[in-house]
PDB file of C-alpha atoms in Angstrom:
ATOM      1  CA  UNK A 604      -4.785  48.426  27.578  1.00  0.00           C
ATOM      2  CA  UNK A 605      -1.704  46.194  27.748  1.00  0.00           C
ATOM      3  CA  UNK A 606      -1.169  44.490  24.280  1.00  0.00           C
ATOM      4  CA  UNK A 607       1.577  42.751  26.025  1.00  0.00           C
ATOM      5  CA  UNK A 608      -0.959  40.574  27.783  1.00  0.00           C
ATOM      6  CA  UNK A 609      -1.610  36.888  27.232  1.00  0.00           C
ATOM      7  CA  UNK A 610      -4.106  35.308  28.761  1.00  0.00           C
ATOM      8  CA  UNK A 611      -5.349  31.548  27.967  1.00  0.00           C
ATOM      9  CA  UNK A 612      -8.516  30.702  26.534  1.00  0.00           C
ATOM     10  CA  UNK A 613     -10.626  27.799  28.371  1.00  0.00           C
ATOM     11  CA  UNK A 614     -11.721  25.103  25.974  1.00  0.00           C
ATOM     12  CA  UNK A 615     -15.418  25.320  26.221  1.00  0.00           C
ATOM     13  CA  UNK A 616     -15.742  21.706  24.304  1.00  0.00           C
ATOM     14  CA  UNK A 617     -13.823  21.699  21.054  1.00  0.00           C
ATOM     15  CA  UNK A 618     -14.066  25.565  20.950  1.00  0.00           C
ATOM     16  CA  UNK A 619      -9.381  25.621  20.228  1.00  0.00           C
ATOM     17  CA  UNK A 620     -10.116  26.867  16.268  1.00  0.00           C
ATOM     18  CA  UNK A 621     -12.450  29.503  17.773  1.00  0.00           C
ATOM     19  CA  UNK A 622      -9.655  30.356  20.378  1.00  0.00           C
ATOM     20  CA  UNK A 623      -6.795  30.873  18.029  1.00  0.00           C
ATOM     21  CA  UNK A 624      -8.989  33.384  16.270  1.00  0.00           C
ATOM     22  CA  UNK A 625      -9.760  35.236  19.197  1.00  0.00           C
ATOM     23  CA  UNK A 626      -5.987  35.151  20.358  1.00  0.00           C
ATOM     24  CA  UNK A 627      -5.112  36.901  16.945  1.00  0.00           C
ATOM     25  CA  UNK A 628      -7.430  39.278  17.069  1.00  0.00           C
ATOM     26  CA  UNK A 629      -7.335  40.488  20.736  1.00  0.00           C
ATOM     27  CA  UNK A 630      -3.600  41.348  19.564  1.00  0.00           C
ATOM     28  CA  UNK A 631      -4.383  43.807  16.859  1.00  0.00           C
ATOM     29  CA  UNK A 632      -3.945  46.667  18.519  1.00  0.00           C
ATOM     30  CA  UNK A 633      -6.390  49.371  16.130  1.00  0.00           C
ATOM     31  CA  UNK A 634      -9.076  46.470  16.219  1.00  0.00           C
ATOM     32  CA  UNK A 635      -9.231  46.092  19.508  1.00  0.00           C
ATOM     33  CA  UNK A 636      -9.079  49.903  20.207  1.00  0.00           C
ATOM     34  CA  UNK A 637     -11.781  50.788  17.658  1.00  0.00           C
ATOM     35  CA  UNK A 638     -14.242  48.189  18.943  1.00  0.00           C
ATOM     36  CA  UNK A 639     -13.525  48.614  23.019  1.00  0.00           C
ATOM     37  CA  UNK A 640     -13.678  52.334  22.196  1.00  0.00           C
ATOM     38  CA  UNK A 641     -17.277  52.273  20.273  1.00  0.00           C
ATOM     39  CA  UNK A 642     -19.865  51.815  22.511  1.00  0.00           C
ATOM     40  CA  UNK A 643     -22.892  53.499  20.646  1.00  0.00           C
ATOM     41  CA  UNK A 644     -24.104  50.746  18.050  1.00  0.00           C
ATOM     42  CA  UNK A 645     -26.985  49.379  19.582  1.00  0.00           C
ATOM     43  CA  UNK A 646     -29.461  48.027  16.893  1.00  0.00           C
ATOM     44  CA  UNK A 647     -33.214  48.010  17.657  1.00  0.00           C
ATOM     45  CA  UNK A 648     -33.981  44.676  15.528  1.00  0.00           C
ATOM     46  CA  UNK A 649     -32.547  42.124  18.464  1.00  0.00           C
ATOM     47  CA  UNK A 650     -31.458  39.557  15.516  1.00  0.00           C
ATOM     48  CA  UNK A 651     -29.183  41.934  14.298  1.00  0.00           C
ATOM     49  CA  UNK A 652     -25.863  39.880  13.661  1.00  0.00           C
ATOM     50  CA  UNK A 653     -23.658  42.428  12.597  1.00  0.00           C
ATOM     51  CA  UNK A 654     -24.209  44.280  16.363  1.00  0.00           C
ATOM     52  CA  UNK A 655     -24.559  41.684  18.343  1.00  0.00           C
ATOM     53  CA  UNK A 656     -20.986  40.092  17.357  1.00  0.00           C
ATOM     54  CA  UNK A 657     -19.282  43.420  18.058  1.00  0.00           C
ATOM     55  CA  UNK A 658     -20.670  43.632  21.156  1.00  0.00           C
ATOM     56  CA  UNK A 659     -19.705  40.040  22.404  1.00  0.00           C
ATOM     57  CA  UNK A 660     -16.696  41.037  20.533  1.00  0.00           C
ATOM     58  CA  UNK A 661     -16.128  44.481  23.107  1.00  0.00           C
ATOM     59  CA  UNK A 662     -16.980  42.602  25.561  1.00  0.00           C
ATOM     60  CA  UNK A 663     -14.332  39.628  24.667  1.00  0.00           C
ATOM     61  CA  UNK A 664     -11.466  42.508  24.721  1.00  0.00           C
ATOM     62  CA  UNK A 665     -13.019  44.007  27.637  1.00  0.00           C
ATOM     63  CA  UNK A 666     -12.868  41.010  29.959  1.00  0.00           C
ATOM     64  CA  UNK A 667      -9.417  40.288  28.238  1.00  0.00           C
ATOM     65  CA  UNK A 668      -7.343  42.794  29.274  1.00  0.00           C
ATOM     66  CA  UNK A 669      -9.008  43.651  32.635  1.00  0.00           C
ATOM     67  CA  UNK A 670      -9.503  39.999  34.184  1.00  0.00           C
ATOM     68  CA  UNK A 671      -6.999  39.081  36.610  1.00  0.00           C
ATOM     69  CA  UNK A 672      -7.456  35.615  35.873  1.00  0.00           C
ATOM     70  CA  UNK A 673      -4.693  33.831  33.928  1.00  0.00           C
ATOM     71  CA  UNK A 674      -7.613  32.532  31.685  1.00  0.00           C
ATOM     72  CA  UNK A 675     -11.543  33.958  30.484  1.00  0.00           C
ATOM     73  CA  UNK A 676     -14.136  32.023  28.895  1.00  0.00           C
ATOM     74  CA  UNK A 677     -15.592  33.712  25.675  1.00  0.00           C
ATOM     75  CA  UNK A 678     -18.842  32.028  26.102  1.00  0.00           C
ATOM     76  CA  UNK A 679     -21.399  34.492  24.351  1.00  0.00           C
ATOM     77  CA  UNK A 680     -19.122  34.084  21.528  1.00  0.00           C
ATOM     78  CA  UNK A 681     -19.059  30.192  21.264  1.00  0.00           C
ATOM     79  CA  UNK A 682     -22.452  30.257  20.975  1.00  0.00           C
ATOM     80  CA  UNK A 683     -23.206  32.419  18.656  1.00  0.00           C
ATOM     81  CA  UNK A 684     -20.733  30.290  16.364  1.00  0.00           C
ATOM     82  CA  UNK A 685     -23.939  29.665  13.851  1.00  0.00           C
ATOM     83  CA  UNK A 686     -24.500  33.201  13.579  1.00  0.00           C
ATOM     84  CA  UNK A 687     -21.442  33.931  12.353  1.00  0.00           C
ATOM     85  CA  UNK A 688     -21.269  30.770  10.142  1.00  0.00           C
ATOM     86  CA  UNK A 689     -23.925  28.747  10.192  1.00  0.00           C
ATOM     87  CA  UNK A 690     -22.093  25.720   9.253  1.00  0.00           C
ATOM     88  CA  UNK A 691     -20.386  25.957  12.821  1.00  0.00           C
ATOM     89  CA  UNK A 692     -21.867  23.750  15.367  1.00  0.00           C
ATOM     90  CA  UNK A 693     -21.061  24.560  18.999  1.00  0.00           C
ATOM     91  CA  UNK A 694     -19.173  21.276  20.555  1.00  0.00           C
ATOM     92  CA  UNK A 695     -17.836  20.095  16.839  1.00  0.00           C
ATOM     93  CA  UNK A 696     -14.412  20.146  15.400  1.00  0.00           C
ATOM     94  CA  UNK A 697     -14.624  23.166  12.988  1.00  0.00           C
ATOM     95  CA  UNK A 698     -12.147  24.366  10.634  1.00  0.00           C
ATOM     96  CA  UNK A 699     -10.453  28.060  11.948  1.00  0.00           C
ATOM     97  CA  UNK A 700     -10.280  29.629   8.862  1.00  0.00           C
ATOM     98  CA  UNK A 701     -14.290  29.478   8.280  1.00  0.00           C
ATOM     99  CA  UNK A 702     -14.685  30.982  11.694  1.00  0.00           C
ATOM    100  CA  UNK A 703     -12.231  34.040  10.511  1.00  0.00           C
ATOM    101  CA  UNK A 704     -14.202  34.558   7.407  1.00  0.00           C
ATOM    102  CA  UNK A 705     -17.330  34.612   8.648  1.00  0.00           C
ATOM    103  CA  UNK A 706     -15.976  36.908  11.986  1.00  0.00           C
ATOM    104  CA  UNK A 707     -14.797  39.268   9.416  1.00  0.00           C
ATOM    105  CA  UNK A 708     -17.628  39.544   7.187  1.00  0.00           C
ATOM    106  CA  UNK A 709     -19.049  40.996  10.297  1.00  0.00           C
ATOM    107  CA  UNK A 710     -16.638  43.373  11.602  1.00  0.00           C
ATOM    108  CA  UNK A 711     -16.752  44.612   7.729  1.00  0.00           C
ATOM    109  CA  UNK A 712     -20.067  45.318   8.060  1.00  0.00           C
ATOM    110  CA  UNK A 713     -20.121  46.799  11.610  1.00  0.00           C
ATOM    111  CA  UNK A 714     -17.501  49.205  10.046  1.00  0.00           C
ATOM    112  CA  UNK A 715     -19.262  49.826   7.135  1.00  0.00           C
ATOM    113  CA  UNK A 716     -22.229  51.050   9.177  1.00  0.00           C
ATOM    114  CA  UNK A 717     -19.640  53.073  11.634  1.00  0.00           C
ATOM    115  CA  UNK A 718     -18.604  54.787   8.268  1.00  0.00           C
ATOM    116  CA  UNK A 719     -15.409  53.974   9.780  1.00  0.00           C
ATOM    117  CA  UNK A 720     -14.267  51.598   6.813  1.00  0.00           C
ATOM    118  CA  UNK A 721     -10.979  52.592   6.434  1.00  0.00           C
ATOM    119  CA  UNK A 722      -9.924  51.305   9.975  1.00  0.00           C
ATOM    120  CA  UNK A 723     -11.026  47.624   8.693  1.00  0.00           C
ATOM    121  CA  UNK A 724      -9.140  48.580   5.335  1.00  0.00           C
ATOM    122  CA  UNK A 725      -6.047  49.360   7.192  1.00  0.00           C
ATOM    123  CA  UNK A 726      -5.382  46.440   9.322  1.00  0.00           C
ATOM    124  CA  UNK A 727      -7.000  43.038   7.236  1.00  0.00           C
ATOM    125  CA  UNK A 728      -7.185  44.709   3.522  1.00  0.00           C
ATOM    126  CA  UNK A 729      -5.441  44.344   0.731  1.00  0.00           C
ATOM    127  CA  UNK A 730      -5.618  44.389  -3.336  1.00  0.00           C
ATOM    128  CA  UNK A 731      -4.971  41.503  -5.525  1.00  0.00           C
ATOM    129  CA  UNK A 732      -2.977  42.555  -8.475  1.00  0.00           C
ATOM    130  CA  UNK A 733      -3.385  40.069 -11.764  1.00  0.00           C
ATOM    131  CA  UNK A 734      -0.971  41.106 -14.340  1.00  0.00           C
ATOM    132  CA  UNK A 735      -0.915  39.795 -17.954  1.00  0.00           C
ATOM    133  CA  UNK A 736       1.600  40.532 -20.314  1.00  0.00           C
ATOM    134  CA  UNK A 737       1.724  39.897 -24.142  1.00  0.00           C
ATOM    135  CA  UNK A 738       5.220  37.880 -25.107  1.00  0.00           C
ATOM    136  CA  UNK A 739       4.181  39.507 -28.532  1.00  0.00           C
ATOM    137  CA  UNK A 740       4.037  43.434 -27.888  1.00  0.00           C
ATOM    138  CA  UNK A 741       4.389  43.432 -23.779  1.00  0.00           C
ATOM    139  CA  UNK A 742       1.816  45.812 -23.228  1.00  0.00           C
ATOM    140  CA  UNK A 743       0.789  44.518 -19.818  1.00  0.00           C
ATOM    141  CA  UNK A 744      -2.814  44.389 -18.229  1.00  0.00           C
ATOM    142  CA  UNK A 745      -3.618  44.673 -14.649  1.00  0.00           C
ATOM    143  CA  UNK A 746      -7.012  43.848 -12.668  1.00  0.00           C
ATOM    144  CA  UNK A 747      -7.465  44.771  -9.308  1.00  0.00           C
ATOM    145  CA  UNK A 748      -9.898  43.032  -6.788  1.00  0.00           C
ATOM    146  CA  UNK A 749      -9.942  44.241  -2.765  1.00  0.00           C
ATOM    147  CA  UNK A 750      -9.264  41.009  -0.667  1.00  0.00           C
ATOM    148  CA  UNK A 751      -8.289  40.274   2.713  1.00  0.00           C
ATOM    149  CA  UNK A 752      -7.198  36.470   2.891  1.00  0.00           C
ATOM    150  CA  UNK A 753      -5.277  33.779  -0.183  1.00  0.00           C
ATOM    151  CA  UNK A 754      -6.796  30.428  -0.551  1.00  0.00           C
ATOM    152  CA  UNK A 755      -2.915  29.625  -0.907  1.00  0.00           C
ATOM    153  CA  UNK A 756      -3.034  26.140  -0.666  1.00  0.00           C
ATOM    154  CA  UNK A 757      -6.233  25.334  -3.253  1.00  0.00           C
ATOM    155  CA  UNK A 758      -3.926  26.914  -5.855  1.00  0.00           C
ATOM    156  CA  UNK A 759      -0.945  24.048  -5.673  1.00  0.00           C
ATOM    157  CA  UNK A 760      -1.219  20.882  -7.725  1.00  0.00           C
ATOM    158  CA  UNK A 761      -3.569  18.265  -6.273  1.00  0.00           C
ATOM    159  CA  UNK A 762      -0.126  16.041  -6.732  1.00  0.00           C
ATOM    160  CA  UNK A 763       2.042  17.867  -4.671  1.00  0.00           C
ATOM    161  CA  UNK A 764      -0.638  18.219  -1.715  1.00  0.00           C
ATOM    162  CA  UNK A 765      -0.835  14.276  -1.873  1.00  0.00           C
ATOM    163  CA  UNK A 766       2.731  13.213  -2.119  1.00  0.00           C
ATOM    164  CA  UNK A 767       3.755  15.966   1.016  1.00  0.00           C
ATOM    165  CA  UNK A 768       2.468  18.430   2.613  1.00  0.00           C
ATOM    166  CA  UNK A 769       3.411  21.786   1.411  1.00  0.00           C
ATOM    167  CA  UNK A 770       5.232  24.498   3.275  1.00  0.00           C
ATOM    168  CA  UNK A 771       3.530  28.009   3.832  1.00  0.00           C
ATOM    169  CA  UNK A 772       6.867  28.967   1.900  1.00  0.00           C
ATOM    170  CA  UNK A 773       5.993  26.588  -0.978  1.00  0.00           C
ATOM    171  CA  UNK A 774       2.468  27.699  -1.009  1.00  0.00           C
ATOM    172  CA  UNK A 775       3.229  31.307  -1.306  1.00  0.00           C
ATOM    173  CA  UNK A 776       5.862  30.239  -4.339  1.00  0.00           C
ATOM    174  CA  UNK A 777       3.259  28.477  -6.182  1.00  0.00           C
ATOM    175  CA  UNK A 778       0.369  30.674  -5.943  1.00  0.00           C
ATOM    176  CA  UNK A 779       3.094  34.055  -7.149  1.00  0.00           C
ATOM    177  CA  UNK A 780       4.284  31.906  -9.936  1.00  0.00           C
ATOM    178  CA  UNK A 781       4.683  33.370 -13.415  1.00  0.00           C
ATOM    179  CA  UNK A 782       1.726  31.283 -15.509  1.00  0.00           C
ATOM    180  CA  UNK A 783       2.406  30.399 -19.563  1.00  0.00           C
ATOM    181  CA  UNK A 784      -0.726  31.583 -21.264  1.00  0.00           C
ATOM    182  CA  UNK A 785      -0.769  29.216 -24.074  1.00  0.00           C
ATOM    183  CA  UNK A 786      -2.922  27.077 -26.493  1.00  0.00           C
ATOM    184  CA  UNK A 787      -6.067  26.741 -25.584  1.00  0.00           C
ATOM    185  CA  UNK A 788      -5.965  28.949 -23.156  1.00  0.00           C
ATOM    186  CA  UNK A 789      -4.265  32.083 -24.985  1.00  0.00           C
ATOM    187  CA  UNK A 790      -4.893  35.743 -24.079  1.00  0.00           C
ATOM    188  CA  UNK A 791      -6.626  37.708 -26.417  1.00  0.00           C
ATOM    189  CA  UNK A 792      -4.209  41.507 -26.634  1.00  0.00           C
ATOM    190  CA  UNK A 793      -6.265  44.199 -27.091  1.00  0.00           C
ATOM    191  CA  UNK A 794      -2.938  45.929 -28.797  1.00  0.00           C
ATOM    192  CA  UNK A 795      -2.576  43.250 -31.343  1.00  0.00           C
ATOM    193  CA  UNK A 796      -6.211  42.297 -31.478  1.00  0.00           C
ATOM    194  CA  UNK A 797      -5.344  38.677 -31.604  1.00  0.00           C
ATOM    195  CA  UNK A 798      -4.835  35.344 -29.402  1.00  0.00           C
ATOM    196  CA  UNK A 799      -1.399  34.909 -28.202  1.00  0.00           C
ATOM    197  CA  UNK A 800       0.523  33.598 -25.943  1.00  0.00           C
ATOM    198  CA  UNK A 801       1.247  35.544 -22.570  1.00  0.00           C
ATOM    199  CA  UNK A 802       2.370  35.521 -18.832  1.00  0.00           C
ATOM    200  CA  UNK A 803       0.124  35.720 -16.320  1.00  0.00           C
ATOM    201  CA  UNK A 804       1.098  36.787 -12.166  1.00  0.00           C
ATOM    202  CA  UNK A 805      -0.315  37.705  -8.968  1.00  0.00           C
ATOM    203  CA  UNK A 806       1.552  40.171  -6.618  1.00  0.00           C
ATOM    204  CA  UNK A 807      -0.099  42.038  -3.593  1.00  0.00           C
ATOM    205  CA  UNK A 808      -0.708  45.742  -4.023  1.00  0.00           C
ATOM    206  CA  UNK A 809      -0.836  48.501  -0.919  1.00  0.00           C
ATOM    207  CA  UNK A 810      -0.657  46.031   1.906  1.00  0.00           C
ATOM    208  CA  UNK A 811       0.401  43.179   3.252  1.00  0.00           C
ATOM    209  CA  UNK A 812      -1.969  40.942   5.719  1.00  0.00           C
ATOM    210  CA  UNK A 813      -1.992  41.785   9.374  1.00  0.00           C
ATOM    211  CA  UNK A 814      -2.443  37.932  10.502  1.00  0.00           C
TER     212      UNK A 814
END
């Protein structure tokens, strides 16, 4: 396949946040090459999300890189937008991000039952580092949790999204801040077995995101 390809996607009536997904991922090269390549899932229960998405999916990437056609239709995929969240409505403005979530909750699982896991690992995952550190003794603490998108932009002031509109930039700034653990809201150290104060920040462990 030629990952140097672009082809458009036809609008198939308000389908453009579904598009933009599908552009991102037909460019992830191990993605594409571990679904087009897997041809073997086929799943005897015919409601079976999880295979039928990867194979509208193979067949997406398929007809994507083959076509001669400056432009495909993904039609099996727009509608089986409720499938993969079923607060998408074929023909409605939806929001992108929903239809990402919910398309990745299924490759996930199509993975998972591949026992091929690490291949989704490698190209979306990602841990989430929270580290607290006492301003008293600073011992530091650090919780892990596996993720594979930021909710960015819920984590800036409901002031600053009113009075502009906030940069990716600014949004990445404010969710990696440094928090004051303070007051009512001190840490409890399990080194000086008291409340105190303490600074609290998120970093990205392992990975960064692939899109």
């Amino acid at each position: 396949m030629d990952f140097t390809t672009v082809k458009g996607l036809e609008n198939l009536g308000n389908s453009c946040f579904m598009n933009s997904v599908l552009q991102c991922l037909s460019h992830i090269k191990p993605l594409v090459t571990a679904v087009v390549e897997n041809t073997k899932i086929e799943s005897s229960n015919k409601e079976d999300r999880t295979a039928k998405f990867q194979k509208f999916l193979r067949e997406h990437f398929k007809t994507y890189f083959s076509s001669s056609s400056s432009s495909i239709a993904p039609e099996d995929l727009f509608y089986y937008l409720r499938k993969v969240n079923s607060r998408l409505v074929p023909g409605r403005q939806q929001d992108a991000h929903e239809y990402l979530v919910g398309a990745l909750s299924l490759l996930e699982d199509y993975f998972k039952l591949e026992k091929r896991q690490k291949i989704f690992t490698r190209v979306f995952g990602g841990r989430l580092v929270s580290s607290i550190s006492c301003k008293v003794c600073k011992h530091a603490s650090n919780s892990y949790e596996n993720m594979y998108c930021l909710s960015v932009v819920n984590n800036l002031k409901c002031q600053e999204i009113e009075s502009q509109t906030p940069s990716l930039e600014e949004a990445l700034r404010q969710y990696f801040r440094t928090e004051t653990l303070s007051s009512d809201n001190k840490y409890f150290c399990d080194r000086c077995k008291r409340k105190v104060e303490a600074s609290k920040q998120y970093r990205i462990s392992d990975r960064i995101l692939q899109c």
